[in-house]
Coordinates of C-alpha atoms and ligand atoms in Angstrom, one line a residue:
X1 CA 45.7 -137.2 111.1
X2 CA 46.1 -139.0 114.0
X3 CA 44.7 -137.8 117.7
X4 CA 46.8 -137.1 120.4
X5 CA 45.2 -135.8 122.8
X6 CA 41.4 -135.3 124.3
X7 CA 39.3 -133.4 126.5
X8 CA 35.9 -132.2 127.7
X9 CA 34.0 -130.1 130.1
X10 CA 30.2 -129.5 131.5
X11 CA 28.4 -127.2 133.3
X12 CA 28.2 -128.2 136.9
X13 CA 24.4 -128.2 137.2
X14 CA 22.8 -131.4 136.5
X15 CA 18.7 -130.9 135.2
X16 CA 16.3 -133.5 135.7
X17 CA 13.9 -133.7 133.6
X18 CA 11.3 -133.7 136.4
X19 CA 13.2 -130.3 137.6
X20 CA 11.6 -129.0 133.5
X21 CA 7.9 -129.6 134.7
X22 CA 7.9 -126.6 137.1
X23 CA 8.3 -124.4 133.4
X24 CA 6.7 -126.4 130.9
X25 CA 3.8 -128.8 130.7
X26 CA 6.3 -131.8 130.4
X27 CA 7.2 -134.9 132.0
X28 CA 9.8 -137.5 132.5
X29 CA 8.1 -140.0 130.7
X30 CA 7.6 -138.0 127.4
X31 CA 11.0 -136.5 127.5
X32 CA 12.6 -140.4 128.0
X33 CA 10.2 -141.9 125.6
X34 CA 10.7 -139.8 122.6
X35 CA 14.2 -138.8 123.6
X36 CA 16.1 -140.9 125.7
X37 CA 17.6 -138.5 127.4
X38 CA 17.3 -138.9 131.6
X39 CA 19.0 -135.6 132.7
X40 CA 21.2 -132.6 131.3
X41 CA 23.7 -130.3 131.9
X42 CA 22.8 -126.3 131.7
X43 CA 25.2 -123.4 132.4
X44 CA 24.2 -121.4 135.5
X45 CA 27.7 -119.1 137.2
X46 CA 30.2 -120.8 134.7
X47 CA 30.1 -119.4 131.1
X48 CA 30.8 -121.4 128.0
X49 CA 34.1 -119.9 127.5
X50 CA 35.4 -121.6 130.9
X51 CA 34.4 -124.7 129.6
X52 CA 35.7 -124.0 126.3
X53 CA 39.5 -123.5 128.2
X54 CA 39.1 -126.3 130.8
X55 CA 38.2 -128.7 127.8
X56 CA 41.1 -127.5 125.5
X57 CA 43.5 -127.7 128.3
X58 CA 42.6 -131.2 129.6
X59 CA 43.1 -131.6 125.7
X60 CA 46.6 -130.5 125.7
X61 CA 47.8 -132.1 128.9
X62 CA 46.7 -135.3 127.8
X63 CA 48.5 -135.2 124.6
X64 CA 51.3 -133.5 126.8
X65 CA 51.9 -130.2 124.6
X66 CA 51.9 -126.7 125.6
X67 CA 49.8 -124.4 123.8
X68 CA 52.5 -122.3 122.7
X69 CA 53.3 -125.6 120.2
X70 CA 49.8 -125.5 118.5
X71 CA 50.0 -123.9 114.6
X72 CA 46.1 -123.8 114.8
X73 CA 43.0 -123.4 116.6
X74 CA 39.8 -124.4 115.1
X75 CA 36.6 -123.9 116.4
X76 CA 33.2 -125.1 116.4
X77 CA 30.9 -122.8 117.9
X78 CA 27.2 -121.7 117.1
X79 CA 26.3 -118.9 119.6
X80 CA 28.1 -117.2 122.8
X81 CA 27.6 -114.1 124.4
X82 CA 30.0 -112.4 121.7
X83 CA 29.3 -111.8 118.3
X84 CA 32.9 -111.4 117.7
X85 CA 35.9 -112.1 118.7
X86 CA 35.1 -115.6 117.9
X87 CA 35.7 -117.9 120.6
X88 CA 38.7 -119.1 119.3
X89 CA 40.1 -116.2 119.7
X90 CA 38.8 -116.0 123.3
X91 CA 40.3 -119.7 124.2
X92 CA 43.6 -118.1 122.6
X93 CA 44.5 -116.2 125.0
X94 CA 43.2 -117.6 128.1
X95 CA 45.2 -120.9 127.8
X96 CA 48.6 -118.9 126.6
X97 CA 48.4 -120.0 122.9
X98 CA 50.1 -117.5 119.9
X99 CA 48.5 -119.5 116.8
X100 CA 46.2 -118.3 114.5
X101 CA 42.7 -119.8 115.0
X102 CA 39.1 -119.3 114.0
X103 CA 35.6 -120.3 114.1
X104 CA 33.5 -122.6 112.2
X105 CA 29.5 -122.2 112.5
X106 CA 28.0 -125.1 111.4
X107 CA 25.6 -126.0 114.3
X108 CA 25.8 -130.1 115.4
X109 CA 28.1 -131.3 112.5
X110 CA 30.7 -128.9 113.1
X111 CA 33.3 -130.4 115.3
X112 CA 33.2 -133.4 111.9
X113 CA 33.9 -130.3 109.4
X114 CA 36.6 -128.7 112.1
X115 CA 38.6 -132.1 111.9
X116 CA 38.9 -132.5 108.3
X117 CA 39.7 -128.8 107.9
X118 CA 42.1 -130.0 110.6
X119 CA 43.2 -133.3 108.3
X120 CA 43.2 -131.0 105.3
X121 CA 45.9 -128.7 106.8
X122 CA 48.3 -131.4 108.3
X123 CA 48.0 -132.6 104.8
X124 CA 49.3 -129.1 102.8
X125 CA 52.0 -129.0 105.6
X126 CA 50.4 -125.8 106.8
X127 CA 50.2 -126.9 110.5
X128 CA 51.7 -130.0 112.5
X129 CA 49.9 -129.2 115.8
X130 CA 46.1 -128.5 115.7
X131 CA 43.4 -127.9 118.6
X132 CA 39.9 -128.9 117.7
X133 CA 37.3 -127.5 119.4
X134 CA 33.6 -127.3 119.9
X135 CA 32.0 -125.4 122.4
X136 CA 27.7 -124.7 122.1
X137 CA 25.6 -123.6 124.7
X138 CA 22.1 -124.5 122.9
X139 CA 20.3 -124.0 126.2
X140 CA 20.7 -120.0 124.9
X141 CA 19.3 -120.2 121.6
X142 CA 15.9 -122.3 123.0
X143 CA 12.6 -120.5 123.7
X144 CA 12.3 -121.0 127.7
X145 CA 8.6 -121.3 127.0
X146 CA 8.8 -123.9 123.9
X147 CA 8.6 -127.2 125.6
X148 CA 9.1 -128.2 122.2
X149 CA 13.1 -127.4 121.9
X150 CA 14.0 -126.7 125.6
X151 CA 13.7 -130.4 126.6
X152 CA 16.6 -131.4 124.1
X153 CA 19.3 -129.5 124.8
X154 CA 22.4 -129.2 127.3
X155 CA 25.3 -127.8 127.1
X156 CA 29.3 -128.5 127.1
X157 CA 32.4 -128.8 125.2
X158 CA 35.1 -131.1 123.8
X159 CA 38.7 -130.7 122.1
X160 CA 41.0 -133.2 120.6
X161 CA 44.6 -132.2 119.9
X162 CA 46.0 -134.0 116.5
X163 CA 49.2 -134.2 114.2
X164 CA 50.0 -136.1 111.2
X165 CA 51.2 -139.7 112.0
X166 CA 47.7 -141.6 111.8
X167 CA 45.3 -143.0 109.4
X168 CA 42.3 -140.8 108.3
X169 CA 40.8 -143.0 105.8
X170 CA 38.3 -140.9 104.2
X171 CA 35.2 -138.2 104.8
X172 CA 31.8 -137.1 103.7
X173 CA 30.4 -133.9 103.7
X174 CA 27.3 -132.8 102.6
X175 CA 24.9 -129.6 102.5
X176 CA 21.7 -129.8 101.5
X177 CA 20.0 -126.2 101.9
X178 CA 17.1 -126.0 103.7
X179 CA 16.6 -122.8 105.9
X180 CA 13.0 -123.6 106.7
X181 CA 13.4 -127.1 109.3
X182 CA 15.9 -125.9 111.9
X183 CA 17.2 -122.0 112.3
X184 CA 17.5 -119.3 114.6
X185 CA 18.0 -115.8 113.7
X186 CA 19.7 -113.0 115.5
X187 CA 18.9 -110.1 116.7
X188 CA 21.0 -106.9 114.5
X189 CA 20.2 -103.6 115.2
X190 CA 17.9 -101.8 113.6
X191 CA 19.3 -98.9 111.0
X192 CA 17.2 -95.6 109.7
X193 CA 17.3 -97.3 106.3
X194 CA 15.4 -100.5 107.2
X195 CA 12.5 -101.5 106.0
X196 CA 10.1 -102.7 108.5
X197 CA 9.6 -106.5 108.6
X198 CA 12.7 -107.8 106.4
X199 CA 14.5 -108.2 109.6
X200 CA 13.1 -110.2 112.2
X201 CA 14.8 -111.8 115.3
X202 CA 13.2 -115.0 116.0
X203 CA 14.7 -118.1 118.6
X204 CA 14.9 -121.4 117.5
X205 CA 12.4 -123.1 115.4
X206 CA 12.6 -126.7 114.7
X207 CA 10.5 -129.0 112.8
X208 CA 11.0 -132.1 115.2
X209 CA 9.8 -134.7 113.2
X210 CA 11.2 -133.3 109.7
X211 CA 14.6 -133.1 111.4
X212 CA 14.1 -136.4 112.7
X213 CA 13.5 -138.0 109.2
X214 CA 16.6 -135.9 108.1
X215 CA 19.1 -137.0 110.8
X216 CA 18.3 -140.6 110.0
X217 CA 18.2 -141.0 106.3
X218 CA 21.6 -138.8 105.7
X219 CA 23.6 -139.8 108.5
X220 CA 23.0 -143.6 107.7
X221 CA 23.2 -143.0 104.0
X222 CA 26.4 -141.1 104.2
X223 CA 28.0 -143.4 106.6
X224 CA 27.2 -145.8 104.0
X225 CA 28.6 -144.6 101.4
X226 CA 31.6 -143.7 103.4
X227 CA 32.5 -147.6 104.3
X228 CA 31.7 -148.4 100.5
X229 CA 34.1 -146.1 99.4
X230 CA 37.0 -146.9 101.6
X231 CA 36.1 -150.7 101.3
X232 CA 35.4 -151.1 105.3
X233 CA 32.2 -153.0 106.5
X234 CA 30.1 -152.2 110.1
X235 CA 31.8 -154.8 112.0
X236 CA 35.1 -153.2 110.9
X237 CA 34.3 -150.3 113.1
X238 CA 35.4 -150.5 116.7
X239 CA 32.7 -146.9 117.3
X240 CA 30.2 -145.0 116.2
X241 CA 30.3 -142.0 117.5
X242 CA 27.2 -140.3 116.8
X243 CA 25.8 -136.4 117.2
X244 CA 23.9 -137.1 120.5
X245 CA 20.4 -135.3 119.9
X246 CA 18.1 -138.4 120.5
X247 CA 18.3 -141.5 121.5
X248 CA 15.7 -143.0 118.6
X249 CA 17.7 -141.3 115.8
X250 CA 21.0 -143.3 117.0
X251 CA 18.7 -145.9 116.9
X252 CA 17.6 -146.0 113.7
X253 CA 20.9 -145.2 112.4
X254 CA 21.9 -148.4 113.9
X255 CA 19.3 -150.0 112.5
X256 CA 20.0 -148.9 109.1
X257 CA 23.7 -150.1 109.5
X258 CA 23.5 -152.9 111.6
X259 CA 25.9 -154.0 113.8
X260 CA 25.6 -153.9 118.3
X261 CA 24.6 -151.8 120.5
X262 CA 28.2 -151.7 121.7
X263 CA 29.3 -150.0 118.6
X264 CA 27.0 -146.7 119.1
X265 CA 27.9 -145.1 122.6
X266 CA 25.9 -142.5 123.9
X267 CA 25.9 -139.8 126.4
X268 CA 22.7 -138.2 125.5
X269 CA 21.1 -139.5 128.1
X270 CA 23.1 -137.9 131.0
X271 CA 23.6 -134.5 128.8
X272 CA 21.3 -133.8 126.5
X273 CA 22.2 -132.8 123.0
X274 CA 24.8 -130.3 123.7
X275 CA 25.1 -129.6 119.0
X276 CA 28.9 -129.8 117.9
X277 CA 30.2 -130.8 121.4
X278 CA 28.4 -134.0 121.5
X279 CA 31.0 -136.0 119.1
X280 CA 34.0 -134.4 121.1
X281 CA 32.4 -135.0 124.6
X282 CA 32.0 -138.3 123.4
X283 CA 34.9 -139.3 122.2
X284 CA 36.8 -137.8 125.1
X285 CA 34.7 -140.4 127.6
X286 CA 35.2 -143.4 125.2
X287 CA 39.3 -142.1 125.2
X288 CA 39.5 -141.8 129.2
X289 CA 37.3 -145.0 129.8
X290 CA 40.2 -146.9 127.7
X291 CA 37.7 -148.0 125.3
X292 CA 39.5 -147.0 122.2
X293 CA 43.0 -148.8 121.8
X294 CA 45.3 -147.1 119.4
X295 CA 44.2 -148.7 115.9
X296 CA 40.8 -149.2 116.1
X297 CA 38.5 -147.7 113.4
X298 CA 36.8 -145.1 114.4
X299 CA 32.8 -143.4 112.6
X300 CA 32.3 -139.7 113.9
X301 CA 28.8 -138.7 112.1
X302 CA 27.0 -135.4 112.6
X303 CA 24.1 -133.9 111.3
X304 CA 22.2 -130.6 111.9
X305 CA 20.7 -127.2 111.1
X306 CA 21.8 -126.1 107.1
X307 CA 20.7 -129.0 106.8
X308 CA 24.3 -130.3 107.0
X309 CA 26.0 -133.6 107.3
X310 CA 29.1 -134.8 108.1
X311 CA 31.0 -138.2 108.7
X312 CA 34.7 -139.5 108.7
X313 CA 36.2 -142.2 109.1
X314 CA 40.1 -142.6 110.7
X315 CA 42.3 -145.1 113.0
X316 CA 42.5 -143.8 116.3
Ligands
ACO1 N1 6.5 -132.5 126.6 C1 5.3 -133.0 126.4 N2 4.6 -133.0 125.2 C2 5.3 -132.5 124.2 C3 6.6 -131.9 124.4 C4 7.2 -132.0 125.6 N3 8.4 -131.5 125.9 N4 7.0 -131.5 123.2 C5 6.0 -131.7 122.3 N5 5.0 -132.3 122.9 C6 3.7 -132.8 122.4 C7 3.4 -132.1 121.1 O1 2.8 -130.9 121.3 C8 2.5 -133.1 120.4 O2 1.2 -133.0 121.0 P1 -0.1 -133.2 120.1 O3 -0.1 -134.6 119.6 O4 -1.2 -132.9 121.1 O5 0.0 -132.2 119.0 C9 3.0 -134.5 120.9 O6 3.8 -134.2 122.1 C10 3.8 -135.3 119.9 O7 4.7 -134.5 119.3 P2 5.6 -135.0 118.1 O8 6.2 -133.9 117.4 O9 4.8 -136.0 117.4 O10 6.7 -135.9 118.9 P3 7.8 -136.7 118.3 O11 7.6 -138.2 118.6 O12 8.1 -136.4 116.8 O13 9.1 -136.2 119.1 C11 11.0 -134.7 119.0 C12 9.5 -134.9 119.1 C13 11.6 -135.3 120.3 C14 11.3 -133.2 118.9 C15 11.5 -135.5 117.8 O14 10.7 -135.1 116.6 C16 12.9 -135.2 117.5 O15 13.8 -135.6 118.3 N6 13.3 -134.6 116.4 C17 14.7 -134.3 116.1 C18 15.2 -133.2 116.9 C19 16.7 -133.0 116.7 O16 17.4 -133.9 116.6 N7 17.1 -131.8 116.7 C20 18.5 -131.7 116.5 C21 18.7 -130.4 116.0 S1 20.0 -129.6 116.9 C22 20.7 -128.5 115.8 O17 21.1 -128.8 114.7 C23 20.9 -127.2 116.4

């Protein structure tokens, strides 16, 4: 698999987080301190799907394809304001492409999954020509009185457009069930047969330091066992790129792995952890800021709600 083309997109409005104490009792300090993040971006006239569109055409003009040449869309999305179609479907249309595509739903490491179900079909043949998506508005699936959750998320999206041609060296994913430390559930409608109780809506819960613990010891294991495998050490990697949901867990990742600060860019600081779109937003900044030259190693690693992990490892 080899990556031709990238893109992104935010909401316009940019949140302080001094603009968050007139909901919660918060404050700048606490938010930077146990978070690093400085300011996010929250949907307010736009919706998700215009995002979704803006980033998959920036996407396909920079690898300078129409859609109408895609096989596939693939993408990573947790929660819009449909159900169904998926948004996929949705992105479809509105950029003029006839492919078949769906949707993944595997909260922050989903764009990782979407690009080696992407790698997996250039490999049978079954596609040459693959968008790959992810698209999350968290801010929606917060509490808006949970100070908790609501400080950490923003939201945004990010494509990349590959084809066979490159060198994707290897993957790692994992699933380790755990329904308890991270979930939201949705709200279904109720039916004359239920039985009162066995269906409850609820937003998200997270056990913050749990997750924490989580985040670090898989991701740094996996990634790990991923250079091991394919015989590549740290400083063989030109990037990191990380699932933006706090600073201090890219930290400690780092420190697990070693290597410089250099190697692990961030955005969480200006947007918040925006789930699967943070890898794809990120990689589309280190792409236009003509960070990555063609050949250089490349880590994305995400981890999230399922509990899930996942990490590959390809030549950009
Ligand atoms: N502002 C001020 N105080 C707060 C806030 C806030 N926004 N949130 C919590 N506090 C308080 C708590 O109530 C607690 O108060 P207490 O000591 O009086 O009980 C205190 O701050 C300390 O809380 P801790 O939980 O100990 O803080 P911690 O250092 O663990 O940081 C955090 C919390 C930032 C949530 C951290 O645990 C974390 O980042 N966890 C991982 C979250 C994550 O990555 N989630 C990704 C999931 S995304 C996905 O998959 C959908």
């Amino acid at each position: 698999m080899k990556i031709i083309g990238t893109g992104s997109a935010l909401p316009k409005k940019v949140v302080t987080n001094d603009m968050l104490t007139e909901f919660f009792d918060t404050s700048d300090e606490w938010i930077r301190t146990r978070t690093g993040i400085e300011t996010r971006r929250i949907l307010t006239d736009e919706s998700l799907l215009d995002l979704a569109i803006s980033a998959s055409q920036r996407a396909l003009d920079a690898a300078g394809l129409k859609a109408e040449e895609l096989d596939y869309i693939i993408c990573s999305n947790v929660n819009n304001n449909y159900v169904y179609p998926s948004m996929s479907c949705m992105v479809q249309g509105a950029i003029g492409a006839t492919c078949p595509c769906f949707d993944i739903r595997i909260a922050c490491a989903g764009f990782v999954y979407a690009m080696d179900i992407a790698e997996s079909f250039l490999q049978t043949g079954r596609a040459h020509k693959i968008l790959v998506l992810a698209a999350e508005e968290p801010t929606r699936f917060c509490h808006w009185k949970q100070r908790e959750t609501s400080v950490l998320f923003g939201d945004g999206a990010g494509a990349a457009v590959v084809t066979e041609g490159g060198e994707y060296l290897g993957a790692r994913m994992t699933t380790i069930s755990n329904t308890e430390v991270l979930f939201q559930r949705n709200r279904l409608e109720p039916t004359p047969f239920e039985v009162e109780g066995v269906y409850v809506d609820h937003p998200m819960v997270m056990q913050g330091r749990e997750v924490f613990r989580m985040a670090v010891s898989s991701c740094s294991k996996e990634i790990s066992y991923l250079l091991e495998e394919t015989g590549h050490k740290v400083s063989d990697v030109k990037y990191f790129l990380l699932h933006q949901a706090n600073m201090r867990i890219i930290k400690g990742i780092e420190q697990y792995l070693g290597g410089t600060d250099e190697q692990y860019p961030t955005t969480v600081q200006k947007y918040g952890n925006t789930s699967s779109a943070s890898i794809a937003i990120l990689l589309d900044e280190q792409v236009r800021a003509n960070a990555i030259d063609r050949g250089d190693l490349i880590v994305m690693s995400g981890f999230g709600s399922g509990f899930t992990t996942g990490s590959l490892l390809m030549k950009y």
